[in-house]
Amino acid sequence: ALRFSAASMQLELTQAKQESIMKAFLHLPVWPDVKPVLDTLRSRDVRLAFLSNMTEAMLRANMQHNGIE
């Protein structure tokens, strides 16, 4: 999707740029209300699932980075 978007916008996407952008997804900060809401849902035994366009590895890395795994 990244390569397609860059090509459709006629942007140069070198391998280094692509790797840098993809690595950034591993460290995206969550919104400030995410942690308290997750804590509330967990305390009420609400079963959670993710719907995302990230890969599982990206989601897991991001969750670990944000302390919400």
Short mmCIF file of C-alpha atoms in Angstrom, two decimals:
data_model
loop_
_atom_site.label_atom_id
_atom_site.label_comp_id
_atom_site.label_asym_id
_atom_site.label_seq_id
_atom_site.Cartn_x
_atom_site.Cartn_y
_atom_site.Cartn_z
CA ALA A 1 0.00 0.00 0.00
CA LEU A 2 2.86 2.36 0.80
CA ARG A 3 4.59 1.71 -2.52
CA PHE A 4 1.31 2.05 -4.40
CA SER A 5 0.49 5.35 -2.68
CA ALA A 6 3.94 6.79 -3.34
CA ALA A 7 3.81 5.75 -6.99
CA SER A 8 0.32 7.15 -7.51
CA MET A 9 1.46 10.46 -6.05
CA GLN A 10 4.68 10.32 -8.08
CA LEU A 11 6.83 10.43 -4.95
CA GLU A 12 10.27 8.90 -4.77
CA LEU A 13 10.27 6.04 -2.28
CA THR A 14 13.76 4.70 -1.79
CA GLN A 15 14.34 1.52 0.18
CA ALA A 16 15.74 3.62 3.05
CA LYS A 17 12.66 5.87 3.11
CA GLN A 18 10.34 2.88 3.00
CA GLU A 19 12.14 1.20 5.89
CA SER A 20 12.08 4.41 7.93
CA ILE A 21 8.34 4.85 7.42
CA MET A 22 7.59 1.22 8.23
CA LYS A 23 9.70 1.35 11.41
CA ALA A 24 7.77 4.44 12.53
CA PHE A 25 4.58 2.34 12.69
CA LEU A 26 6.18 0.30 15.48
CA HIS A 27 6.38 3.34 17.76
CA LEU A 28 3.20 5.28 17.13
CA PRO A 29 1.84 6.74 20.36
CA VAL A 30 -1.69 5.81 21.41
CA TRP A 31 -4.29 8.45 22.16
CA PRO A 32 -4.24 9.57 25.83
CA ASP A 33 -7.58 7.91 26.61
CA VAL A 34 -6.56 4.45 25.35
CA LYS A 35 -4.90 3.13 28.50
CA PRO A 36 -7.66 4.15 30.96
CA VAL A 37 -10.37 2.82 28.65
CA LEU A 38 -8.55 -0.49 28.19
CA ASP A 39 -8.16 -0.78 31.96
CA THR A 40 -11.89 -0.15 32.43
CA LEU A 41 -12.86 -2.69 29.79
CA ARG A 42 -10.49 -5.30 31.23
CA SER A 43 -11.85 -4.75 34.74
CA ARG A 44 -15.33 -5.49 33.36
CA ASP A 45 -14.12 -8.66 31.61
CA VAL A 46 -14.94 -7.28 28.18
CA ARG A 47 -13.37 -9.41 25.47
CA LEU A 48 -11.33 -7.25 23.07
CA ALA A 49 -10.28 -7.67 19.44
CA PHE A 50 -8.39 -5.49 17.02
CA LEU A 51 -9.40 -4.38 13.56
CA SER A 52 -6.40 -2.81 11.89
CA ASN A 53 -4.56 -2.45 8.61
CA MET A 54 -1.28 -3.13 10.44
CA THR A 55 0.30 -6.57 10.44
CA GLU A 56 0.13 -8.63 13.61
CA ALA A 57 3.85 -8.04 14.21
CA MET A 58 3.36 -4.28 13.85
CA LEU A 59 0.41 -4.30 16.25
CA ARG A 60 2.29 -6.35 18.84
CA ALA A 61 5.36 -4.09 18.64
CA ASN A 62 3.21 -0.97 18.93
CA MET A 63 1.27 -2.38 21.88
CA GLN A 64 4.51 -3.31 23.64
CA HIS A 65 5.97 0.15 22.96
CA ASN A 66 2.89 1.74 24.53
CA GLY A 67 2.61 -0.68 27.46
CA ILE A 68 -0.84 -1.97 26.50
CA GLU A 69 -0.13 -5.58 25.57
#
